Coordinates of C-alpha atoms and ligand atoms in Angstrom, one line a residue:
M26 CA 0.0 0.0 0.0
A27 CA 2.7 2.4 0.9
T28 CA 4.1 2.1 -2.6
T29 CA 0.9 3.1 -4.3
A30 CA -1.0 5.4 -1.9
G31 CA 0.7 8.5 -3.4
S32 CA -0.4 7.8 -6.9
A33 CA -3.9 6.9 -5.7
V34 CA -4.2 10.2 -3.9
D35 CA -2.8 12.0 -6.8
T36 CA -5.5 10.7 -9.0
V37 CA -8.1 11.9 -6.6
V38 CA -6.7 15.3 -5.9
T39 CA -5.7 16.2 -9.4
D40 CA -9.0 15.1 -10.9
P41 CA -11.7 16.9 -9.0
L42 CA -14.2 15.8 -11.6
A43 CA -13.6 12.2 -10.7
Y44 CA -16.0 12.5 -7.8
S45 CA -18.2 15.5 -8.6
S46 CA -19.4 14.3 -12.0
R47 CA -21.2 11.2 -13.0
T48 CA -20.4 9.3 -16.2
T49 CA -23.2 8.2 -18.4
Y50 CA -22.5 4.7 -17.3
T51 CA -23.1 5.3 -13.6
D52 CA -26.0 7.5 -14.5
A53 CA -27.5 4.5 -16.4
L54 CA -26.7 2.2 -13.5
S55 CA -28.2 4.6 -11.0
D56 CA -31.7 3.6 -12.1
F57 CA -31.0 0.1 -10.8
I58 CA -28.8 0.7 -7.7
M59 CA -30.0 -0.2 -4.3
T60 CA -31.1 2.9 -2.6
N61 CA -30.0 3.3 1.0
A62 CA -27.3 0.7 0.6
T63 CA -24.7 0.8 3.3
I64 CA -21.1 0.5 2.1
L65 CA -18.2 -0.2 4.5
I66 CA -14.9 1.3 3.3
V67 CA -11.9 -0.4 4.9
D68 CA -8.5 1.2 4.3
D69 CA -5.9 2.5 6.6
E70 CA -5.2 5.6 4.4
D71 CA -7.4 8.5 5.5
L72 CA -7.2 10.2 2.2
I73 CA -8.3 7.1 0.2
R74 CA -11.3 6.6 2.6
W75 CA -12.1 10.3 2.3
S76 CA -12.0 10.3 -1.6
L77 CA -14.1 7.1 -1.8
R78 CA -16.5 8.3 0.8
E79 CA -17.1 11.6 -0.9
R80 CA -17.6 10.0 -4.3
L81 CA -19.9 7.3 -3.1
R82 CA -22.0 9.7 -1.0
T83 CA -22.8 11.6 -4.1
D84 CA -24.5 8.4 -5.3
G85 CA -26.6 8.4 -2.2
Y86 CA -25.1 5.5 -0.3
D87 CA -24.6 5.4 3.5
I88 CA -20.9 5.0 4.3
L89 CA -19.2 3.4 7.2
E90 CA -15.4 3.4 7.6
A91 CA -12.7 1.4 9.2
G92 CA -9.0 1.8 9.3
T93 CA -8.1 -1.6 10.6
G94 CA -9.2 -5.2 10.1
K95 CA -10.6 -5.4 13.7
A96 CA -12.5 -2.2 13.3
A97 CA -13.9 -3.5 10.0
L98 CA -15.2 -6.7 11.5
E99 CA -16.9 -4.7 14.3
Q100 CA -18.5 -2.2 11.9
F101 CA -19.6 -5.0 9.6
K102 CA -21.8 -6.4 12.4
T103 CA -23.9 -3.3 12.3
G104 CA -25.3 -4.3 8.9
V105 CA -23.5 -3.7 5.6
D106 CA -24.5 -4.3 2.0
L107 CA -21.1 -4.1 0.4
V108 CA -17.5 -3.9 1.5
L109 CA -14.6 -2.1 -0.2
L110 CA -11.5 -3.8 1.4
D111 CA -7.9 -2.7 1.2
Y112 CA -5.8 -5.8 0.8
R113 CA -3.0 -4.7 3.1
L114 CA -4.0 -3.5 6.5
P115 CA -1.8 -2.9 9.6
D116 CA -3.4 -5.7 11.7
L117 CA -4.9 -8.4 9.5
D118 CA -4.3 -9.4 5.9
G119 CA -7.0 -9.1 3.3
L120 CA -7.7 -12.8 2.8
S121 CA -8.3 -13.5 6.5
I122 CA -10.7 -10.5 6.7
L123 CA -12.4 -11.7 3.6
R124 CA -12.8 -15.1 5.1
E125 CA -14.2 -13.7 8.3
L126 CA -16.7 -11.5 6.5
K127 CA -17.9 -14.5 4.4
K128 CA -18.3 -16.4 7.6
L129 CA -20.5 -13.7 9.1
D130 CA -22.5 -13.3 5.8
P131 CA -21.8 -15.8 3.0
E132 CA -23.8 -13.6 0.6
I133 CA -21.7 -10.4 1.1
L134 CA -19.9 -9.0 -1.9
V135 CA -16.4 -7.6 -1.4
I136 CA -14.5 -5.4 -3.7
L137 CA -10.8 -5.6 -3.0
L138 CA -8.8 -2.4 -3.2
T139 CA -5.4 -3.3 -4.3
S140 CA -2.6 -2.3 -6.6
F141 CA -0.9 -5.6 -6.9
V142 CA -1.5 -9.1 -5.8
S143 CA 0.0 -12.3 -7.0
V144 CA -2.0 -14.6 -9.2
E145 CA -2.3 -17.1 -6.3
T146 CA -3.7 -14.5 -4.0
A147 CA -6.1 -13.3 -6.7
V148 CA -7.3 -16.8 -7.3
E149 CA -7.6 -17.5 -3.6
A150 CA -9.6 -14.2 -3.2
M151 CA -11.9 -15.1 -6.0
K152 CA -12.5 -18.5 -4.5
L153 CA -13.4 -16.8 -1.2
G154 CA -15.9 -14.8 -3.2
A155 CA -14.2 -11.4 -3.9
F156 CA -16.5 -9.7 -6.4
H157 CA -13.9 -7.5 -8.1
F158 CA -10.5 -5.9 -7.8
A159 CA -10.3 -2.2 -8.0
N160 CA -6.7 -1.3 -8.8
K161 CA -5.0 1.6 -7.2
P162 CA -4.7 4.3 -8.4
F163 CA -8.4 4.3 -8.9
N164 CA -10.5 6.0 -11.4
L165 CA -13.3 6.9 -8.9
D166 CA -16.0 6.7 -11.5
E167 CA -14.9 3.2 -12.4
V168 CA -15.0 2.3 -8.7
A169 CA -18.5 3.8 -8.5
A170 CA -19.7 1.8 -11.5
T171 CA -18.3 -1.4 -10.0
V172 CA -20.0 -0.6 -6.7
G173 CA -23.3 -0.1 -8.6
R174 CA -22.9 -3.5 -10.3
A175 CA -22.0 -5.2 -7.1
L176 CA -25.0 -3.8 -5.3
E177 CA -27.3 -4.7 -8.3
T178 CA -25.9 -8.3 -8.0
T179 CA -26.6 -8.3 -4.3
R180 CA -30.1 -7.0 -4.9
L181 CA -30.9 -9.6 -7.5
R182 CA -29.5 -12.4 -5.4
R183 CA -31.6 -11.3 -2.5
E184 CA -34.6 -11.1 -4.7
V185 CA -34.0 -14.6 -6.1
K186 CA -33.6 -16.0 -2.6
Q187 CA -36.8 -14.3 -1.5
L188 CA -38.7 -15.6 -4.5
R189 CA -37.4 -19.1 -4.0
A190 CA -38.3 -19.0 -0.4
N191 CA -41.8 -17.7 -1.3
E192 CA -42.1 -20.4 -3.9
A193 CA -40.9 -23.1 -1.5
R194 CA -43.1 -22.1 1.4
P195 CA -46.3 -23.8 0.2
Y196 CA -44.4 -27.0 -0.5
S197 CA -43.3 -28.3 2.8
L198 CA -44.3 -31.8 3.9
R199 CA -47.0 -30.2 6.1
A200 CA -48.6 -28.9 3.0
I201 CA -49.7 -32.4 2.2
V202 CA -52.8 -32.4 4.3
G203 CA -54.4 -35.5 5.8
E204 CA -54.2 -37.5 9.1
S205 CA -55.1 -40.9 7.7
A206 CA -52.5 -43.7 7.8
T207 CA -52.5 -43.5 4.0
M208 CA -51.5 -39.9 4.0
E209 CA -49.0 -40.4 6.8
S210 CA -47.2 -43.1 4.8
L211 CA -47.4 -40.9 1.7
R212 CA -45.6 -38.1 3.6
Q213 CA -43.0 -40.5 4.9
M214 CA -42.4 -41.8 1.4
V215 CA -42.1 -38.3 0.0
A216 CA -39.6 -37.4 2.7
K217 CA -37.6 -40.5 2.1
V218 CA -37.5 -40.0 -1.7
A219 CA -36.7 -36.3 -1.3
G220 CA -33.7 -37.1 0.9
S221 CA -32.5 -39.9 -1.3
P222 CA -30.1 -39.5 -4.2
A223 CA -32.6 -41.3 -6.5
S224 CA -32.6 -39.6 -9.9
T225 CA -36.0 -40.8 -11.1
V226 CA -39.4 -40.9 -9.4
L227 CA -42.8 -41.9 -10.9
L228 CA -46.0 -40.4 -9.5
T229 CA -49.2 -42.1 -10.4
G230 CA -52.7 -41.3 -9.4
E231 CA -56.0 -40.0 -10.7
S232 CA -56.4 -36.4 -11.7
G233 CA -56.5 -34.0 -8.8
T234 CA -54.8 -36.4 -6.2
G235 CA -51.9 -34.1 -5.7
K236 CA -49.2 -35.2 -8.2
D237 CA -48.1 -31.6 -8.9
L238 CA -48.0 -30.9 -5.2
V239 CA -45.9 -33.9 -4.4
A240 CA -43.5 -33.3 -7.2
K241 CA -42.8 -29.8 -5.9
T242 CA -42.6 -31.0 -2.3
I243 CA -40.0 -33.6 -3.3
H244 CA -38.0 -30.8 -5.0
Y245 CA -38.3 -28.2 -2.2
S246 CA -37.6 -30.8 0.6
S247 CA -34.4 -32.0 -1.1
T248 CA -30.9 -30.7 -1.3
R249 CA -31.8 -29.6 -4.8
S250 CA -34.2 -26.9 -3.5
S251 CA -31.9 -23.9 -4.2
R252 CA -31.7 -25.1 -7.9
P253 CA -34.5 -24.8 -10.5
F254 CA -37.7 -26.8 -10.5
M255 CA -38.8 -27.0 -14.1
N256 CA -42.1 -28.4 -15.3
I257 CA -43.3 -29.5 -18.7
T258 CA -46.6 -31.2 -19.7
C259 CA -45.7 -33.9 -22.3
S260 CA -49.2 -33.8 -23.9
A261 CA -49.2 -30.0 -24.4
L262 CA -46.7 -29.8 -27.3
P263 CA -46.1 -31.5 -30.7
E264 CA -43.2 -34.0 -30.8
Q265 CA -40.6 -31.7 -32.3
L266 CA -41.3 -28.8 -30.0
L267 CA -41.3 -31.0 -26.9
E268 CA -38.0 -32.5 -27.9
S269 CA -36.4 -29.1 -28.3
E270 CA -37.9 -27.9 -25.1
L271 CA -36.5 -30.8 -23.3
F272 CA -33.1 -31.2 -24.9
G273 CA -32.5 -27.8 -26.6
H274 CA -31.3 -27.4 -30.1
E275 CA -28.4 -26.1 -32.1
R276 CA -28.6 -23.2 -34.4
G277 CA -30.1 -24.4 -37.8
A278 CA -31.2 -27.8 -36.4
F279 CA -34.5 -27.2 -38.1
T280 CA -36.2 -24.4 -40.1
D281 CA -37.2 -22.2 -37.1
A282 CA -34.0 -22.8 -35.1
R283 CA -32.4 -19.5 -35.7
L284 CA -30.5 -19.5 -32.5
Q285 CA -29.0 -22.1 -30.3
K286 CA -31.3 -22.9 -27.4
R287 CA -30.7 -24.7 -24.0
G288 CA -33.4 -27.2 -23.1
L289 CA -35.1 -27.7 -19.8
L290 CA -32.8 -30.5 -18.7
E291 CA -29.8 -28.2 -19.1
S292 CA -31.5 -25.2 -17.5
A293 CA -32.5 -27.3 -14.5
D294 CA -29.0 -28.6 -13.9
G295 CA -28.7 -29.4 -10.2
G296 CA -32.5 -29.3 -9.8
T297 CA -35.6 -31.2 -10.8
V298 CA -37.5 -31.6 -14.0
F299 CA -41.1 -32.5 -13.6
L300 CA -42.5 -34.4 -16.7
D301 CA -46.2 -34.3 -16.3
E302 CA -48.5 -36.6 -18.3
I303 CA -45.6 -38.8 -19.2
G304 CA -48.1 -41.4 -20.5
E305 CA -48.8 -39.1 -23.5
M306 CA -45.1 -38.9 -24.6
V307 CA -44.7 -40.2 -28.2
P308 CA -42.5 -43.3 -28.6
G309 CA -39.6 -41.5 -30.4
L310 CA -39.1 -39.2 -27.4
Q311 CA -39.6 -42.0 -24.9
A312 CA -36.5 -43.6 -26.4
K313 CA -34.5 -40.4 -26.1
L314 CA -35.7 -39.9 -22.5
L315 CA -34.7 -43.4 -21.6
R316 CA -31.2 -42.9 -23.0
F317 CA -30.9 -39.7 -20.9
L318 CA -32.1 -41.5 -17.7
E319 CA -29.6 -44.2 -18.2
E320 CA -26.6 -42.2 -19.3
K321 CA -27.3 -38.8 -17.6
S322 CA -26.3 -37.2 -20.8
F323 CA -27.9 -36.1 -24.1
K324 CA -27.3 -34.3 -27.3
R325 CA -29.1 -31.1 -28.3
V326 CA -31.3 -31.5 -31.4
G327 CA -28.9 -31.1 -34.3
G328 CA -25.9 -31.3 -31.9
A329 CA -23.0 -33.7 -31.7
A330 CA -21.7 -33.0 -28.2
D331 CA -22.8 -35.0 -25.2
I332 CA -24.1 -32.7 -22.5
H333 CA -23.9 -34.0 -19.0
V334 CA -26.4 -32.7 -16.4
D335 CA -27.4 -33.7 -12.9
V336 CA -31.2 -33.5 -12.7
R337 CA -33.8 -35.5 -10.9
V338 CA -36.7 -36.5 -13.2
V339 CA -40.1 -36.7 -11.5
A340 CA -42.6 -38.1 -14.0
A341 CA -46.3 -38.2 -13.4
T342 CA -49.3 -39.8 -15.1
N343 CA -52.9 -40.4 -14.3
R344 CA -53.0 -43.2 -16.8
N345 CA -52.3 -46.8 -16.0
L346 CA -48.9 -47.2 -17.5
E347 CA -48.9 -50.9 -17.2
E348 CA -51.9 -51.0 -19.5
Q349 CA -50.2 -48.6 -21.8
V350 CA -47.3 -50.9 -21.9
A351 CA -49.5 -53.9 -22.6
K352 CA -51.1 -52.0 -25.5
G353 CA -47.7 -51.1 -26.9
A354 CA -48.3 -47.4 -26.4
F355 CA -45.5 -47.0 -23.8
R356 CA -42.1 -48.5 -23.9
S357 CA -41.7 -51.2 -21.3
D358 CA -38.0 -50.4 -20.8
L359 CA -38.8 -46.8 -20.0
Y360 CA -41.6 -48.0 -17.7
Y361 CA -39.3 -50.2 -15.7
R362 CA -36.7 -47.4 -15.5
L363 CA -39.3 -44.9 -14.2
N364 CA -40.9 -47.5 -12.0
V365 CA -37.9 -48.0 -9.7
L366 CA -39.3 -45.5 -7.3
P367 CA -43.1 -45.3 -7.8
I368 CA -45.3 -43.3 -5.5
R369 CA -49.0 -43.9 -5.9
L370 CA -51.3 -41.1 -4.8
P371 CA -54.5 -42.4 -3.4
A372 CA -57.9 -41.3 -4.7
L373 CA -59.7 -39.1 -2.2
R374 CA -62.5 -41.7 -1.7
E375 CA -59.8 -44.1 -0.5
H376 CA -59.0 -41.8 2.4
A377 CA -62.4 -40.2 2.9
D378 CA -61.5 -39.7 6.6
D379 CA -59.2 -36.9 5.5
V380 CA -62.1 -34.9 4.0
P381 CA -62.8 -32.8 7.1
Y382 CA -59.0 -32.0 7.5
L383 CA -58.8 -31.0 3.8
V384 CA -62.0 -28.9 4.1
S385 CA -60.7 -27.0 7.1
F386 CA -57.3 -26.5 5.3
F387 CA -59.1 -25.0 2.3
V388 CA -61.5 -22.9 4.5
D389 CA -58.4 -21.4 6.2
M390 CA -56.8 -20.8 2.8
F391 CA -59.8 -19.1 1.3
N392 CA -60.5 -17.1 4.4
K393 CA -57.2 -15.5 3.9
E394 CA -57.7 -15.0 0.2
F395 CA -61.2 -13.7 0.4
K396 CA -60.8 -11.9 3.7
K397 CA -63.6 -13.9 5.2
H398 CA -64.2 -15.4 8.6
V399 CA -65.8 -18.7 7.9
T400 CA -65.4 -21.0 10.9
G401 CA -66.2 -24.3 9.2
V402 CA -69.0 -26.5 7.9
S403 CA -72.3 -27.4 9.5
S404 CA -72.6 -31.0 10.6
A405 CA -75.1 -31.8 7.8
A406 CA -72.7 -30.3 5.3
G407 CA -69.8 -32.2 6.8
A408 CA -71.7 -35.4 6.5
L409 CA -72.5 -34.6 2.8
L410 CA -68.9 -33.9 2.0
K411 CA -67.7 -37.1 3.7
T412 CA -70.1 -39.3 1.8
Y413 CA -69.6 -37.8 -1.6
G414 CA -67.5 -39.8 -4.1
W415 CA -65.1 -37.1 -5.1
P416 CA -64.3 -38.3 -8.7
G417 CA -62.2 -35.1 -9.1
N418 CA -60.4 -35.8 -5.9
V419 CA -58.7 -33.1 -3.8
R420 CA -58.9 -30.6 -6.7
E421 CA -62.7 -31.0 -6.8
L422 CA -62.9 -30.6 -3.1
R423 CA -60.9 -27.5 -3.2
N424 CA -63.1 -26.0 -6.0
V425 CA -66.2 -27.0 -4.1
V426 CA -65.0 -25.3 -0.9
E427 CA -63.9 -22.2 -2.9
R428 CA -67.3 -21.9 -4.5
A429 CA -69.1 -22.4 -1.2
M430 CA -66.9 -19.8 0.5
L431 CA -67.8 -17.3 -2.2
L432 CA -71.5 -18.0 -1.8
A433 CA -71.7 -18.4 2.0
E434 CA -73.4 -15.6 3.9
G435 CA -73.1 -16.9 7.4
D436 CA -70.0 -18.0 9.3
Q437 CA -70.6 -21.7 8.6
L438 CA -70.8 -23.4 5.2
E439 CA -74.3 -25.0 4.9
V440 CA -75.5 -27.9 2.7
H441 CA -77.1 -25.4 0.3
D442 CA -73.7 -23.7 -0.2
F443 CA -72.6 -26.9 -1.7
G444 CA -75.1 -26.7 -4.5
A445 CA -75.4 -29.7 -6.6
L446 CA -73.3 -32.2 -4.6
K447 CA -75.2 -35.4 -3.8
P448 CA -73.9 -38.1 -1.6
G449 CA -72.5 -41.0 -3.6
M450 CA -72.6 -39.0 -6.8
S451 CA -70.5 -40.1 -9.7
T452 CA -67.5 -42.1 -8.6
G453 CA -65.7 -41.7 -11.9
D454 CA -63.9 -44.8 -13.0
A455 CA -63.8 -46.3 -9.5
F456 CA -66.1 -49.1 -10.5
E457 CA -64.8 -49.9 -13.9
L458 CA -66.5 -53.1 -15.1
P459 CA -63.8 -55.8 -15.2
A460 CA -63.4 -57.6 -18.5
A461 CA -64.8 -60.8 -17.0
G462 CA -67.9 -59.0 -15.9
V463 CA -69.4 -59.1 -12.3
D464 CA -72.2 -60.7 -10.4
L465 CA -74.3 -57.6 -9.8
E466 CA -76.3 -59.2 -6.9
E467 CA -73.1 -60.2 -5.2
L468 CA -71.5 -56.8 -5.7
E469 CA -74.5 -55.1 -4.2
R470 CA -74.5 -57.4 -1.2
S471 CA -70.8 -56.8 -0.7
L472 CA -71.1 -53.0 -1.0
V473 CA -74.0 -52.9 1.5
A474 CA -72.0 -55.1 3.9
Q475 CA -68.9 -52.8 3.6
A476 CA -71.0 -49.7 4.1
L477 CA -72.5 -51.1 7.3
R478 CA -69.0 -52.1 8.6
R479 CA -67.6 -48.7 7.8
A480 CA -70.5 -47.0 9.5
G481 CA -70.1 -49.1 12.6
G482 CA -73.6 -50.7 12.0
N483 CA -75.3 -47.3 11.8
Q484 CA -77.9 -47.7 9.1
T485 CA -78.4 -44.0 8.4
K486 CA -74.6 -43.5 7.9
A487 CA -74.3 -46.7 5.8
A488 CA -77.2 -45.5 3.6
A489 CA -75.5 -42.1 3.1
L490 CA -72.3 -43.9 2.0
L491 CA -74.3 -45.7 -0.7
G492 CA -76.4 -42.7 -1.7
I493 CA -79.6 -44.4 -0.7
N494 CA -82.2 -43.8 2.0
R495 CA -82.9 -45.7 5.2
D496 CA -85.8 -47.6 3.7
Q497 CA -83.7 -48.7 0.8
I498 CA -80.9 -49.9 3.0
R499 CA -83.3 -51.8 5.3
Y500 CA -84.8 -53.5 2.3
R501 CA -81.3 -54.7 1.2
I502 CA -80.2 -55.7 4.7
E503 CA -83.2 -58.0 4.9
K504 CA -82.9 -59.2 1.3
F505 CA -79.2 -60.2 1.8
G506 CA -79.7 -61.3 5.4
L507 CA -76.9 -59.0 6.6
S508 CA -76.0 -58.4 10.2
T509 CA -76.1 -54.8 11.4
T510 CA -73.8 -55.3 14.4
P511 CA -70.3 -54.1 13.6
Ligands
LIG12 N1 -53.1 -33.9 0.3 C1 -53.3 -32.6 -0.1 N2 -53.2 -31.6 0.7 C2 -53.5 -30.3 0.3 N3 -53.7 -30.0 -0.9 C3 -53.8 -30.9 -1.8 C4 -53.6 -32.3 -1.5 N4 -53.7 -33.0 -2.6 C5 -54.0 -32.2 -3.6 N5 -54.0 -30.9 -3.2 C6 -54.4 -29.7 -3.9 O1 -55.4 -30.1 -4.9 C7 -55.2 -29.5 -6.1 C8 -54.9 -30.5 -7.2 O2 -53.7 -31.2 -7.0 P1 -52.6 -31.4 -8.1 O3 -52.7 -30.3 -9.1 O4 -51.3 -31.6 -7.4 O5 -53.2 -32.7 -8.8 P2 -52.6 -33.6 -9.9 O6 -52.6 -35.0 -9.4 O7 -51.4 -33.1 -10.5 O8 -53.8 -33.6 -11.0 P3 -53.7 -33.8 -12.6 O9 -53.5 -35.2 -12.9 O10 -55.1 -33.3 -13.1 O11 -52.6 -32.9 -13.1 C9 -54.0 -28.5 -5.9 O12 -54.5 -27.3 -5.5 C10 -53.3 -29.2 -4.7 O13 -52.5 -28.2 -4.0
LIG13 MG1 -51.0 -32.2 -12.3

């Protein structure tokens, strides 16, 4: 420092414009800079601190100063957005201060003020996260421009972090609502898979059972959470577009490929790619996807180079993939590769005990959204919701609650707020007729018996489960000679 301080000071003193005028570059940057940012200037030369302080104050920053490493670390604790750090200080060397600062705040950016450092030191400093070197003697406008860029970087990083946190918040394990054993074991499975190094997961389940939710929860509960989560619906795009979305393309690979483009797999490196509706993927792409899953590398469309990435692929389908395989519509090798870690999301009617929990979850959610104060559902409405078949699963329940909340006038949701719902209404494909046919009498007997068992022998409740009235169930109990004791 002693060798260069003179010239640094010369620059400042002989060029009064250096801190009183703003270059067009800094003017342009000033639109973006963090207002009210606090900058800590660490240098043992009073004159250098003075010149930097005066210059940076004209840009509207708050300035703190320190003449020693110890003082710098003390000042830093009061809250600082950027540090300008002289590399040679009387008490501590630049690298150890840099290290300490990064320990206190791993995100902090540091501009090193230096005239000369060895390549090794520069490399070490960069490794420790030094943002930039400002060489003495400074051009103060250049330093100011670097400061503007560093603060912009800090602002963007904080914004990304904030956005990621906001994005992640709804996808903790607790966001998968349900107290039944089925949902408890689902949460355990999700936690296990999220924490595992498994690179492929297959989510199956009817529409509206929470496949999207679980895919995001897996991502945001994993060590990949700070990296991108990218999502593509395989049925939404024609083959060529889907291929270039996934794998990217080189310039000129096809007529419209005027520029090179990175695909989702590349952009999501380190993170997760969610392939929704995988059952709709055309066979040609299935083969390419399989190759990628096996080799962890792929070529861009029209490209020759192998590109290696580390992504977890979470695939989802509401189709029965085994049937698709049997029909020859889905490659069996890809199915086996995906099916290494399958997670099946149960239909809501399979865990109807969770309906009240889900209802209260969505009531809370829409209370916030609609600024309402609904306390819950009346017992008659609760019974109706519990016995309904929910062919659209949790999504349907969510929509039904949303609509009821919009219509509700009192502080409880009543049966009439749930409009057209009828107990036992459409159960979708739940009772798909097996190829071999059924014995309808026997099926009816079995369903009545099951309903009685589930209702603990209570005929009214059992009737509600079947969407019939008490007389109708009594008639069947007699006809089949069923017992009503649980
Ligand atoms: N267990 C659950 N707890 C809380 N919310 C849930 C649960 N399951 C599903 N949901 C909510 O229900 C809605 C539908 O879920 P999602 O979109 O994940 O279904 P999906 O299985 O992806 O359906 P599709 O096959 O139609 O794409 C979403 O709003 C989701 O957050
Ligand atoms: Mg979905």
